[in-house]
């Protein structure tokens, strides 16, 4: 089955006077794994439900391949969906839940059974076909929901925070499994999460949403290293947004006239590890905290701004001896200093 590209063209949706989607445009390539990442309330679910057909856009268009699906009924869209809360039928067994989309499509019983068993094997639930879903663990239920979403070989898969109810270890295992399932089936996938790490690990591209708008669409690495807005920079990790005047080049020259972003983990305390082409930030150590894999230092720059400096434990032999109040310098390679156009420090 060929997967299809998705086009989201200027889609808006308001609830009363509240704008949940504000002129959103996004092209997803055939076979791509794209994640919508944003804080709670940013419009992720609304956009996914518009694609699924459960929310009608006020304006704009949705295309699956060349086909305009904006006004098509949900069950005609050829889209598999996995919800956060599984949405399984509690009184049916596993097999009946998975076969349900095929029953809706009037697939003959024997064929439906065969295909449901194959889908269960794909999500590693062979052997549980006759089990009642009420007797399954959270992780097993989410696998049943996955099997049900792929059983009719949809052209597109939508997943709305499918792992958020699972504990951390299981969530990490499932991240890799969902990504592998996507790669095996080569199915165009839009995945929703508010978890930055999950988005970085799983995605071909990430669209960062805030207040009903897409702030940036890019590869995980570019989203992390080259955020185009202050919001993206801070949402994606321990970002220091530094005013131009506080940062000097190692040779003493002015670093930039723009607002700069330097991630906490880009710093070194040893200038030799940075080389000639780097920047230096000078200030007073305000606080330090040991976090297991690293130390987190809070440095108050001479201008008063506080900067977070994260030193991996393996390189931090000196950190234990540092005392609050002492003067120190943190260095970062120029390649890790990113200007954010138009941002105000
Ligand atoms: P997310 O999935 O990113 O958390 P949602 O798309 O669910 O965000 O919601 C975006 C905004 O739209 C939220 O402020 C939410 O309260 C509002 N909203 C969503 N659905 C409805 C609805 N049916 N009625 C009124 N407001 C809604
Ligand atoms: Mg949501």
XYZ file of N, CA and C and ligand atoms in Angstrom, residues 15 18 20 38-47 160, ligand 1:
69
model
N -12.890 28.342 18.926
C -13.987 27.924 19.805
C -14.521 29.211 20.428
N -12.069 32.079 21.131
C -10.734 31.540 21.360
C -10.197 30.853 20.097
N -8.055 28.378 18.430
C -7.276 27.179 18.763
C -6.262 26.861 17.666
N 4.286 20.616 21.403
C 3.962 21.915 21.986
C 3.380 21.736 23.359
N 3.301 22.822 24.127
C 2.733 22.716 25.472
C 1.244 22.419 25.417
N 0.684 22.050 26.541
C -0.747 21.784 26.642
C -1.536 23.021 26.207
N -2.544 22.804 25.385
C -3.379 23.909 24.931
C -2.877 24.605 23.683
N -1.797 24.097 23.066
C -1.228 24.798 21.916
C -1.962 24.473 20.614
N -2.891 23.506 20.631
C -3.684 23.224 19.431
C -3.352 21.925 18.730
N -2.512 21.089 19.342
C -2.065 19.851 18.705
C -3.229 18.915 18.423
N -4.028 18.656 19.467
C -5.150 17.727 19.300
C -6.172 18.278 18.307
N -6.412 19.566 18.371
C -7.371 20.175 17.442
C -6.920 19.954 15.998
N -5.629 20.117 15.738
C -5.121 19.916 14.374
C -5.247 18.445 13.963
N -2.153 10.559 19.030
C -2.244 11.684 19.955
C -1.759 11.279 21.342
P -3.360 20.477 22.928
O -3.763 19.172 22.324
O -2.142 21.079 22.302
O -3.217 20.409 24.412
P -6.001 21.335 22.113
O -5.989 21.282 20.634
O -6.679 20.231 22.818
O -4.526 21.549 22.659
O -6.696 22.666 22.585
C -6.291 23.941 22.115
C -7.160 24.987 22.794
O -8.504 24.903 22.331
C -7.210 24.822 24.310
O -7.135 26.089 24.922
C -8.549 24.177 24.556
O -9.070 24.572 25.798
C -9.387 24.719 23.400
N -10.408 23.732 23.003
C -10.160 22.514 22.466
N -11.315 21.855 22.188
C -12.318 22.680 22.587
C -13.756 22.584 22.581
N -14.378 21.504 22.105
N -14.442 23.642 23.078
C -13.811 24.734 23.548
N -12.483 24.896 23.579
C -11.728 23.881 23.111
